[in-house]
XYZ file of C-alpha atoms in Angstrom:
690
model
C 96.009 161.359 78.872
C 95.714 158.023 77.109
C 92.431 157.955 75.198
C 90.125 155.067 76.133
C 86.726 154.813 74.501
C 83.763 154.498 76.845
C 82.890 151.135 75.285
C 86.405 149.860 76.042
C 86.047 150.854 79.678
C 82.655 149.162 79.940
C 84.089 146.039 78.328
C 87.030 146.052 80.717
C 84.713 146.382 83.681
C 82.625 143.491 82.396
C 85.527 141.172 81.659
C 88.103 142.067 84.272
C 86.284 143.124 87.429
C 84.424 140.364 89.228
C 82.621 141.479 92.401
C 81.448 138.899 94.896
C 79.700 139.734 98.158
C 81.439 137.780 100.894
C 82.122 138.140 104.595
C 85.391 139.620 105.837
C 86.606 138.343 109.197
C 88.472 140.843 111.327
C 92.226 140.226 111.548
C 93.207 138.662 114.853
C 94.968 140.690 117.519
C 97.791 138.162 117.607
C 98.959 135.959 114.761
C 97.098 132.672 114.868
C 98.739 129.322 114.209
C 98.835 128.218 110.612
C 96.309 125.569 109.740
C 97.660 122.356 108.324
C 100.309 119.884 109.361
C 102.592 121.233 112.097
C 106.334 120.896 111.995
C 107.600 117.955 114.033
C 110.742 119.872 114.960
C 109.478 122.466 117.519
C 110.459 125.360 115.265
C 108.796 128.768 115.242
C 109.370 131.834 113.093
C 109.614 135.349 114.492
C 108.670 138.228 112.202
C 110.427 141.361 113.388
C 109.288 144.941 113.097
C 110.583 146.808 110.063
C 110.527 146.086 106.350
C 112.815 143.485 104.736
C 115.369 144.553 102.130
C 113.158 143.460 99.244
C 110.683 146.184 100.169
C 112.933 148.733 101.852
C 115.689 148.774 99.244
C 114.499 146.762 96.272
C 113.668 147.905 92.747
C 110.193 147.508 91.315
C 111.109 145.336 88.340
C 113.836 143.221 86.765
C 115.928 142.881 89.909
C 119.507 141.847 89.154
C 121.631 139.768 91.544
C 124.231 142.528 91.770
C 121.598 144.919 93.146
C 120.706 142.501 95.917
C 124.372 141.943 96.713
C 124.815 145.700 97.083
C 121.717 145.945 99.276
C 122.972 143.100 101.492
C 126.188 145.049 102.118
C 124.508 148.401 102.702
C 123.443 150.310 105.815
C 119.869 148.999 105.777
C 121.158 145.427 105.909
C 123.496 146.364 108.761
C 120.547 147.796 110.672
C 118.511 144.623 110.128
C 121.366 142.426 111.332
C 121.815 144.545 114.440
C 118.093 144.338 115.179
C 118.109 140.562 114.717
C 121.095 140.193 117.080
C 119.252 142.208 119.728
C 116.157 140.040 119.403
C 118.263 136.855 119.491
C 119.857 138.016 122.758
C 116.424 138.775 124.181
C 115.203 135.320 123.180
C 117.935 133.721 125.278
C 116.757 135.646 128.332
C 113.166 134.364 128.097
C 113.916 130.969 126.512
C 117.320 129.640 127.592
C 118.418 126.902 125.236
C 116.506 128.227 122.234
C 118.598 128.147 119.069
C 118.531 130.531 116.116
C 118.536 128.255 113.068
C 118.042 130.740 110.254
C 117.758 134.455 109.656
C 115.840 136.131 106.831
C 116.332 139.634 105.508
C 115.435 139.906 101.816
C 111.748 138.932 101.764
C 111.100 138.634 105.502
C 112.724 140.369 108.442
C 112.727 137.364 110.728
C 114.338 134.458 112.543
C 113.632 130.741 112.786
C 114.057 129.358 116.307
C 114.284 125.813 117.597
C 112.616 125.954 120.988
C 113.888 124.004 123.991
C 112.118 120.803 125.022
C 108.931 121.436 126.926
C 108.223 124.794 125.301
C 104.567 125.698 125.807
C 102.074 128.322 124.701
C 103.145 130.626 127.515
C 106.696 130.737 126.138
C 105.389 131.589 122.691
C 103.366 134.406 124.209
C 106.491 135.767 125.964
C 108.361 135.663 122.653
C 105.564 137.619 120.980
C 105.902 140.416 123.534
C 109.663 140.831 123.131
C 110.683 144.305 121.890
C 111.026 144.291 118.112
C 108.917 141.145 117.550
C 105.841 141.701 115.389
C 104.485 138.132 115.283
C 105.266 134.517 116.163
C 104.298 131.838 113.651
C 104.102 128.091 114.001
C 105.854 126.290 111.158
C 103.796 124.056 108.890
C 104.033 121.773 105.904
C 103.501 122.218 102.184
C 102.715 119.559 99.592
C 103.196 119.378 95.819
C 99.803 119.810 94.128
C 100.124 117.348 91.365
C 101.569 118.756 73.717
C 98.276 120.403 72.798
C 98.170 122.874 75.675
C 100.605 125.425 74.216
C 98.412 125.989 71.166
C 95.287 126.228 73.312
C 96.929 129.026 75.307
C 98.029 130.995 72.232
C 101.755 130.460 72.778
C 102.692 129.976 69.079
C 101.585 133.533 68.257
C 103.840 134.917 70.985
C 106.684 132.651 69.825
C 106.394 134.102 66.331
C 106.584 137.650 67.676
C 109.703 136.680 69.663
C 111.464 135.360 66.554
C 110.323 131.745 66.658
C 110.070 128.979 69.207
C 113.870 128.871 69.618
C 113.814 132.460 70.939
C 110.651 132.319 73.056
C 111.406 133.369 76.614
C 115.062 134.157 75.941
C 116.660 136.315 78.610
C 114.058 135.488 81.279
C 115.005 133.572 84.442
C 112.347 131.273 85.922
C 112.867 129.804 89.394
C 111.196 126.488 90.216
C 110.918 125.876 93.969
C 109.979 122.216 94.111
C 111.414 118.673 94.212
C 114.486 119.401 92.105
C 115.216 119.456 88.372
C 117.133 116.885 86.334
C 119.218 119.096 84.007
C 120.190 116.158 81.784
C 116.690 115.588 80.416
C 116.367 116.195 76.637
C 113.618 118.768 77.236
C 116.182 120.784 79.210
C 118.833 120.669 76.509
C 121.574 123.308 76.504
C 121.439 123.692 72.706
C 121.360 127.381 71.862
C 121.734 128.393 75.521
C 124.568 130.222 77.294
C 125.136 131.331 80.873
C 124.223 134.955 81.622
C 126.809 137.154 83.312
C 127.521 136.251 86.966
C 126.176 132.712 86.579
C 126.034 129.809 87.392
C 124.954 130.056 91.030
C 124.586 127.636 93.908
C 125.897 124.087 93.549
C 127.539 124.396 90.140
C 127.996 120.627 89.847
C 124.330 120.524 88.910
C 123.995 123.616 86.732
C 124.052 123.907 82.953
C 123.617 126.665 80.408
C 119.868 125.920 80.700
C 119.530 125.352 84.452
C 121.682 128.227 85.686
C 121.212 127.888 89.455
C 120.879 124.838 91.699
C 120.382 124.771 95.466
C 118.975 122.355 98.039
C 117.446 123.011 101.464
C 117.749 120.316 104.130
C 116.212 120.212 107.593
C 119.177 119.662 109.929
C 117.269 117.206 112.110
C 115.713 115.282 109.207
C 118.279 114.620 106.449
C 117.498 113.011 103.092
C 117.828 109.301 102.421
C 120.920 108.008 100.652
C 121.262 109.400 97.138
C 118.933 112.379 97.678
C 121.269 114.995 99.190
C 121.650 117.006 95.964
C 119.575 119.567 94.040
C 118.953 116.890 91.393
C 116.443 114.215 92.487
C 117.937 110.759 92.882
C 116.443 107.270 92.610
C 113.908 107.921 95.374
C 113.080 111.495 94.388
C 109.925 112.893 92.858
C 109.638 113.841 89.156
C 107.323 116.732 90.055
C 109.877 119.546 89.725
C 111.379 118.221 86.486
C 107.896 117.792 85.024
C 106.940 121.387 85.873
C 110.254 122.691 84.515
C 109.521 121.010 81.187
C 106.106 122.677 80.996
C 107.577 126.097 81.808
C 110.606 126.085 79.526
C 111.102 122.700 77.892
C 112.692 122.579 74.440
C 110.704 121.142 71.515
C 110.896 117.338 71.485
C 109.192 114.417 69.812
C 108.461 111.942 72.580
C 106.934 108.500 72.840
C 104.712 107.804 75.836
C 102.616 104.656 76.190
C 103.463 103.845 72.548
C 102.080 107.177 71.306
C 104.555 109.552 69.623
C 103.768 113.275 69.780
C 105.717 116.535 69.287
C 105.445 119.169 72.030
C 107.402 121.789 73.981
C 107.209 123.991 77.032
C 105.667 127.451 77.067
C 108.921 129.460 76.951
C 111.542 127.103 75.467
C 114.443 129.587 75.491
C 113.997 130.769 79.094
C 116.580 129.935 81.745
C 115.567 127.729 84.660
C 116.698 127.973 88.285
C 116.412 124.932 90.561
C 115.566 125.245 94.283
C 114.898 121.855 95.858
C 112.793 121.905 99.039
C 111.051 118.507 98.708
C 113.062 115.355 99.332
C 112.475 111.879 100.804
C 113.754 112.149 104.366
C 115.064 109.476 106.701
C 111.982 110.021 108.860
C 109.756 109.124 105.911
C 108.628 112.738 105.598
C 108.399 114.006 102.013
C 106.948 117.473 102.579
C 108.583 120.895 102.838
C 108.432 123.240 105.824
C 108.224 126.993 106.150
C 111.850 127.717 107.068
C 113.369 125.935 104.088
C 110.728 127.348 101.737
C 111.454 130.889 102.947
C 115.189 130.338 102.466
C 114.590 129.105 98.914
C 112.397 132.101 98.078
C 115.019 134.532 99.358
C 117.759 132.811 97.356
C 115.632 132.759 94.203
C 115.009 136.498 94.382
C 118.633 137.199 95.307
C 119.728 135.075 92.335
C 117.700 137.308 90.039
C 114.559 135.303 89.270
C 112.141 137.180 87.016
C 109.393 134.593 87.487
C 109.007 132.218 90.434
C 106.910 129.052 90.282
C 105.785 127.794 93.687
C 104.067 124.595 92.573
C 102.730 123.507 95.962
C 100.188 124.477 98.614
C 99.679 124.392 102.355
C 98.100 121.226 103.661
C 94.894 123.064 104.572
C 93.529 126.581 104.754
C 95.983 129.230 105.927
C 95.115 132.809 106.765
C 97.582 135.159 105.035
C 97.939 137.461 108.031
C 99.062 134.428 110.049
C 101.713 133.305 107.555
C 105.262 134.593 107.154
C 105.248 133.017 103.695
C 102.469 135.333 102.503
C 104.483 138.376 103.573
C 107.565 136.998 101.820
C 105.649 136.430 98.593
C 104.305 139.978 98.717
C 107.867 141.214 99.170
C 109.035 139.118 96.212
C 106.407 140.754 94.004
C 107.357 144.187 95.322
C 110.969 143.370 94.446
C 110.014 142.712 90.825
C 109.485 138.940 90.718
C 106.297 137.511 89.194
C 105.112 134.781 91.586
C 102.840 132.018 90.262
C 101.235 129.303 92.382
C 98.462 126.709 92.198
C 95.146 127.346 93.853
C 95.314 123.853 95.350
C 93.678 120.481 94.735
C 91.038 120.648 97.485
C 88.024 121.419 95.244
C 85.194 121.449 94.463
C 83.972 122.987 97.734
C 83.636 126.758 97.877
C 86.431 128.252 99.971
C 88.843 125.436 99.090
C 91.209 127.970 97.467
C 92.283 129.241 100.891
C 95.815 127.916 100.529
C 99.196 129.576 100.790
C 100.727 130.538 98.454
C 98.020 130.342 95.776
C 95.435 132.415 97.624
C 97.717 135.396 98.245
C 96.720 138.734 96.709
C 99.925 139.420 94.744
C 100.451 135.845 93.598
C 98.987 134.726 90.266
C 96.804 131.861 91.498
C 95.942 129.191 88.950
C 93.235 126.538 88.733
C 93.171 123.501 86.442
C 91.177 122.675 83.314
C 91.213 120.073 80.559
C 93.008 120.423 77.217
C 91.934 119.146 73.772
C 93.892 115.875 73.754
C 95.218 113.308 76.209
C 97.179 110.093 75.933
C 94.960 107.425 77.464
C 95.717 103.722 77.797
C 93.582 100.627 78.507
C 90.684 100.333 76.062
C 88.192 97.668 75.040
C 87.105 97.639 71.382
C 84.410 95.590 69.688
C 85.858 94.499 66.331
C 83.166 92.451 64.607
C 80.861 92.109 62.899
C 81.425 95.278 60.921
C 80.328 98.006 60.791
C 80.764 98.506 64.547
C 79.092 101.474 66.217
C 81.434 104.205 67.453
C 80.295 103.836 71.065
C 81.547 100.237 71.103
C 85.127 101.343 70.428
C 87.466 102.854 73.000
C 85.733 101.903 76.228
C 88.203 102.453 79.078
C 88.870 99.713 81.591
C 90.263 99.445 85.091
C 92.866 96.821 85.917
C 92.675 94.136 88.575
C 95.240 94.017 91.356
C 95.236 90.229 91.062
C 95.999 87.825 88.241
C 98.426 88.428 85.367
C 99.234 91.901 84.052
C 97.844 92.918 80.680
C 100.994 94.051 78.884
C 100.117 93.217 75.258
C 97.110 93.315 72.965
C 94.620 90.554 73.775
C 92.323 89.593 70.887
C 90.419 89.535 68.706
C 88.438 87.058 70.797
C 84.797 86.018 71.042
C 82.983 87.078 74.194
C 80.139 85.466 76.124
C 77.764 86.720 78.821
C 77.940 84.420 81.857
C 74.171 84.723 82.304
C 73.746 82.924 78.983
C 75.746 79.883 80.113
C 74.936 79.646 83.843
C 72.410 76.939 84.660
C 70.405 79.419 86.753
C 71.027 82.314 84.306
C 72.821 84.224 87.098
C 74.723 87.196 85.553
C 77.327 87.504 88.335
C 79.474 84.338 87.984
C 79.368 83.777 91.722
C 79.097 79.985 91.368
C 80.652 77.306 89.204
C 79.776 77.481 85.503
C 79.327 74.522 83.153
C 82.620 72.980 82.078
C 84.037 74.388 78.841
C 81.050 76.736 78.456
C 83.409 79.707 77.992
C 86.261 77.879 76.254
C 88.520 80.329 74.392
C 86.197 83.281 75.015
C 86.202 86.423 77.130
C 83.655 86.120 79.941
C 81.424 89.126 80.683
C 79.865 89.260 84.171
C 78.011 91.894 86.110
C 79.345 93.357 89.339
C 77.798 92.344 92.637
C 76.859 89.397 94.874
C 80.451 88.149 95.352
C 84.102 89.329 95.225
C 85.734 90.166 91.897
C 88.230 87.324 92.212
C 85.400 84.794 92.628
C 83.977 85.838 89.257
C 87.368 85.543 87.574
C 87.994 82.121 89.157
C 84.679 80.658 88.023
C 85.094 82.107 84.514
C 88.595 80.693 84.036
C 87.438 77.312 85.355
C 84.855 77.305 82.543
C 87.598 77.969 79.976
C 87.550 81.786 79.717
C 90.793 83.483 78.667
C 89.848 86.779 80.383
C 87.009 88.274 82.429
C 85.264 91.609 81.865
C 83.235 92.829 84.851
C 80.513 95.392 84.132
C 80.373 97.995 86.903
C 77.142 99.071 88.569
C 77.737 102.688 87.519
C 79.772 104.669 85.000
C 82.986 104.713 87.044
C 86.145 102.790 86.147
C 88.487 101.872 89.009
C 91.085 99.279 89.927
C 89.803 95.947 91.240
C 91.046 94.866 94.655
C 91.226 91.214 95.662
C 89.108 89.683 98.400
C 87.453 86.330 99.044
C 88.799 82.813 98.699
C 90.902 83.161 95.545
C 93.573 85.738 96.374
C 96.528 83.404 96.781
C 99.254 83.616 94.151
C 98.324 81.410 91.212
C 94.588 81.201 91.955
C 93.733 83.618 89.161
C 95.677 82.869 85.966
C 93.697 84.997 83.462
C 93.368 88.798 83.224
C 90.397 90.608 84.785
C 89.186 94.125 83.970
C 86.322 96.473 84.907
C 84.316 98.544 82.401
C 81.717 101.253 82.969
C 78.074 100.201 83.121
C 76.992 102.111 80.001
C 79.771 100.577 77.894
C 79.132 97.134 79.358
C 75.414 97.366 78.584
C 76.179 98.221 74.956
C 78.739 95.418 74.793
C 76.170 92.875 75.992
C 73.423 94.186 73.714
C 75.742 93.867 70.697
C 76.662 90.331 71.702
C 72.986 89.386 71.957
C 72.362 90.699 68.437
C 75.570 89.166 67.072
C 76.625 85.911 68.788
C 79.727 85.883 66.569
C 80.912 89.276 67.933
C 84.568 89.703 68.887
C 86.502 92.204 70.967
C 90.055 93.142 71.892
C 91.596 94.349 75.147
C 94.280 96.930 74.325
C 96.643 98.124 77.101
C 98.569 100.610 74.935
C 98.040 104.354 74.856
C 95.992 106.344 72.375
C 95.834 110.042 71.603
C 92.184 110.829 72.243
C 90.183 114.008 71.815
C 88.563 115.414 74.950
C 86.477 118.497 75.632
C 88.823 121.382 76.415
C 88.242 124.138 78.973
C 86.340 121.991 81.471
C 87.199 122.800 85.081
C 88.863 119.931 86.954
C 86.744 118.753 89.860
C 89.684 118.954 92.276
C 90.614 122.531 91.307
C 90.276 124.819 94.340
C 87.397 127.275 94.433
C 87.113 130.677 96.040
C 86.541 132.718 97.992
C 90.064 132.697 99.380
C 90.141 133.340 103.125
C 86.465 134.345 102.920
C 87.360 137.592 101.226
C 88.982 137.229 97.817
C 88.288 135.914 94.346
C 90.352 132.849 93.540
C 91.733 131.543 91.321
C 92.943 134.454 89.199
C 93.013 132.329 86.033
C 92.861 128.690 84.983
C 95.074 126.680 82.618
C 95.443 123.074 81.435
C 96.215 120.770 84.344
C 94.719 117.433 83.303
C 96.985 114.671 81.938
C 99.753 117.001 80.731
C 102.774 115.311 79.134
C 106.211 116.554 80.162
C 109.644 115.474 81.365
C 110.106 112.756 83.976
C 112.960 111.075 85.817
C 114.606 107.924 84.530
C 117.185 106.666 82.091
C 117.203 108.521 78.792
C 114.174 110.458 77.593
C 111.522 109.639 80.183
C 108.101 111.288 80.027
C 104.856 111.048 81.935
C 101.478 112.699 82.231
C 100.625 114.445 85.500
C 97.496 116.240 86.608
C 96.935 118.950 89.203
C 96.793 122.677 89.748
C 100.597 122.757 89.992
C 100.693 121.580 86.365
C 98.312 124.406 85.468
C 100.479 126.890 87.378
C 103.516 125.804 85.349
C 101.696 126.862 82.178
C 100.991 130.247 83.750
C 104.629 130.648 84.820
C 105.705 129.981 81.243
C 103.148 132.510 80.026
C 104.531 135.058 82.495
C 108.035 134.446 81.121
C 106.788 135.174 77.599
C 105.212 138.431 78.793
C 108.381 139.503 80.624
C 110.330 138.951 77.436
C 107.801 140.828 75.309
C 107.331 143.695 77.804
C 110.480 144.198 79.908
C 109.054 147.299 81.603
C 105.952 145.559 82.921
C 105.759 145.054 86.690
C 104.514 141.828 88.292
C 101.149 143.516 88.822
C 101.048 144.416 85.112
C 101.710 140.791 84.152
C 98.919 139.593 86.447
C 96.508 142.205 85.105
C 97.315 141.336 81.482
C 96.836 137.600 82.009
C 93.546 138.148 83.810
C 92.230 140.781 81.425
C 92.931 138.630 78.366
C 91.600 135.348 79.767
C 88.844 133.396 78.034
C 85.848 133.214 80.384
C 84.233 130.301 78.526
C 85.260 127.593 81.005
C 82.609 124.962 81.752
C 81.778 122.968 84.869
C 80.410 119.442 84.424
C 77.449 118.648 86.624
C 75.037 115.720 86.690
C 72.453 117.404 84.503
C 74.526 119.271 81.902
C 77.583 121.543 81.593
C 77.242 125.079 82.885
C 79.279 128.263 82.701
C 81.943 128.424 85.411
C 81.548 131.175 88.005
C 84.261 133.736 88.865
C 84.938 131.848 92.106
C 85.616 128.726 90.017
C 87.497 129.990 86.951
C 88.629 133.452 88.067
C 88.952 135.609 84.962
C 89.032 132.492 82.765
C 91.469 130.290 80.861
C 94.842 131.796 79.958
C 95.303 133.333 76.510
C 98.895 134.545 76.394
C 98.585 135.776 72.799
C 95.876 138.250 73.807
C 97.755 139.138 76.995
C 100.893 140.002 75.021
C 98.915 142.532 72.973
C 96.884 143.946 75.869
C 95.619 147.490 75.364
C 94.148 147.947 78.828
C 95.471 147.016 82.270
C 93.446 147.306 85.473
C 94.775 147.867 88.991
C 93.484 145.908 90.827
C 92.439 143.336 88.220
C 89.685 141.890 90.438
C 87.587 143.069 93.352
C 85.719 141.227 96.087
C 82.983 143.089 97.933
C 82.586 142.527 101.669
C 79.168 142.081 103.212
C 77.549 145.513 103.412
C 74.520 146.188 105.596
C 71.494 147.860 104.001
C 72.101 151.575 103.883
C 75.862 151.130 104.095
C 78.405 151.768 101.360
C 81.802 150.524 100.285
C 83.980 152.097 97.587
C 87.041 151.126 95.553
C 89.318 152.955 93.207
C 90.273 151.141 90.008
C 93.000 152.536 87.770
C 93.010 151.745 84.046
C 95.942 152.464 81.779
C 96.961 151.780 78.217
C 100.390 150.065 78.386
C 101.179 151.246 74.850
C 100.912 154.948 75.739
C 102.636 157.302 78.156
C 99.583 159.376 79.071
C 97.898 159.588 82.437
C 95.793 156.614 83.515
C 92.060 156.805 84.142
C 90.827 156.345 87.706
C 87.279 155.200 88.447
C 85.547 155.008 91.803
C 83.207 152.054 92.157
C 80.633 151.963 94.932
C 78.300 149.363 96.412
C 75.269 150.621 98.375
C 72.600 148.027 99.233
C 69.145 149.523 99.486
C 67.892 150.090 103.010
C-alpha cells in the first residue's frame, strides 16, 4: 500500500474536497427541452438505447485513431448501425417525411432528424416511445465565451522538465472546436514540427505540421457566406479559435500590440493542434453553432486521436445535463481517454450561473476567469507639469466619444482649463455658450450632466478649446454616444473624452493649485501592472445545475494577448472564460506529456489538487477570499500539478440537502501517482443533528 501520512490526508481533504449543501432536483421522467436558443431548423436528436463505441469499445487513455478505425469496423459498430436502421425505419412509420440528417456512434448512440413541417409536441412524444429510443432532445445553440500568464501558472518549470520551451507539449494532440484556426499565423509556426504517423486528417489543404487536422461543419439549410466555407476563417470569420489556439500551443514570439512590444508564448508550444470549425457567419446572419454539428465535431476529434479537447463555448443559458446529448457525449469522450476542457461561461456573478453545457459537466474540467499581473491598456490622460506630478495624476484611463475626430496620435502637452472658471455663471457643465476665446489653445474640462455630451464639446470648441475632457459622475469609463443638436457630421471638430470622477476631481484640484498645469491625451498602449488572481465579475458561479461545485479551477481570462486574424502577424487581447479554458487546455497538454499513463480524471484531480486557493473577489467595501462556488479549487498551478503526490477521486464533492437526522455518505479514493501500491479509501458522512 502506498504510504500517506495522516497530515497529508488531512491537508488533501482541506484543499481538495469542497462540500456545499445544495438542493438536488429529481431527474425528470422524460428528457426536458434544453434551455437556451432553439434551432431554427426543426431538428431533434434521438438518443438510442445502448452504449456508444467510445464507452463500449474504447480504451481508457491515449486513444489512437487506428483503434477507433478498428472499432468502427467491428461487430459492436455493426450492431449499432443495425439498431439505428431499425429506429430510422420506425421513425418513417410515425413521422412520414422525417429525414435522418446525421448518425452518431462514437460518443453518442443517436440520430439527428429533420422533422416534417407542422411537427408538434405529440409527434415528439411518439418518437420518444419508439422501441430503442431512450430520449428525444431539442437542438439548441452555443456561443463562444470570449504574455505574463504562463509564468503565473508555473508553466516555465514544466517546460524545463520537458527539455525547454521548444519541447513543451511535444507529442500531445489538442483539438480546438471553435471558429477555425489560421495555420499561417507566426504563433502557429511549423518550425521544429513534423506530422505524426497517419496524419494529416480532414481537409489537408488547410493542415500543416503544426495544425495536423482541419474540418468544418456546415448546416445544410444555412450555409456560410462567401469566403467562409473552409476550416480556416475568412474575411468575415471570428478570430476566437485562432486566439485560443495561440494560448494553448502558440510558439514563442515577440509581438507588438498597440505600440507595446512584449515576448510571450502559449502554454504548450510544441503540442500539435487540431482544427474543428463549428462557428461561421451564415447567410441567415446566424453566427452560433448547433448541437448536431458540435456532436459531429466531437466525434471526429476523438476519432482523430485528440488527447485534449478544448470546447471554448457554452450554451446560451442553463442546460440540465440529463437533458443534453452533448453532456453524454462529453462523458464518453472522457471515458475514451480524452481530457475535455471548457469554460464555465460568462453569465456571472449570480450564483448558479455556471449551469452551462459543456462547462458544468462532471467529467469536464470547467474553468473560470481571473486577472493576470499585466495588461496592455490604451487611452490614458497624464498630467505633465508642474513637476513633480503625483502618481495618481498619471495614467488615468479615458473613454472615447462616438462623435468628432478620432484620437489617433499623442495630443499635448497642452494647458487645461475648468469651464466653471470661465463661464459667466460659473456653471461647470458647459451647457451654454462660453466667452469667446476663453479656452483658446487649451483642453476644456467639464462635468457630466445637465445636457448632452456633444453640447459640451460644441460650446468648448466655440470658445477655442482644442479638446474636451468630461468628468463622469462616478468612477466608470465608457464610450460617449451622441445626442442633442450637434450630431451632424462636422459639428464637432475637436476630440472629446470621458474620465472617471475620482481622476477628474484630482485633475481639477491640481489645476486650481497650478494654473500653469499641462496634460497630454495618449491613445497608445501601455504595459500596466494589475492585481493578479482577482475573479472576473462575468465568470460563472456555481452551483452547477443546483447540485455541483463549479468551476473546477480558474485561470487568467482578462485581456490576454494572443494570435488574431489579419495580414501578417496580427495580435489582439481577448477576455472571457473561454480564454481561461485555453490556459487550462494547455496545462492539460503539459500534464499528458509529463505523465502519459494518467487518465483524464487523473489530470483533472491533479489540476484541482494543486490549485492556488488565494483568488480574491472585489466588492464595494474591500476584497474578500473567493468561495469554492466562485473559484473552485483555485487558480491553476501546472508546476505543482506536474509533481502531484496525491490524487483524489472524486476531486470535489457537493452535499445535497439532508434533513435533520438523515445521513449521506461518499467514498473518496486517494492514491499516490508515483507508487504502485493500493490506494486509500475513505468514507465521508454528513449527518445533520436532529
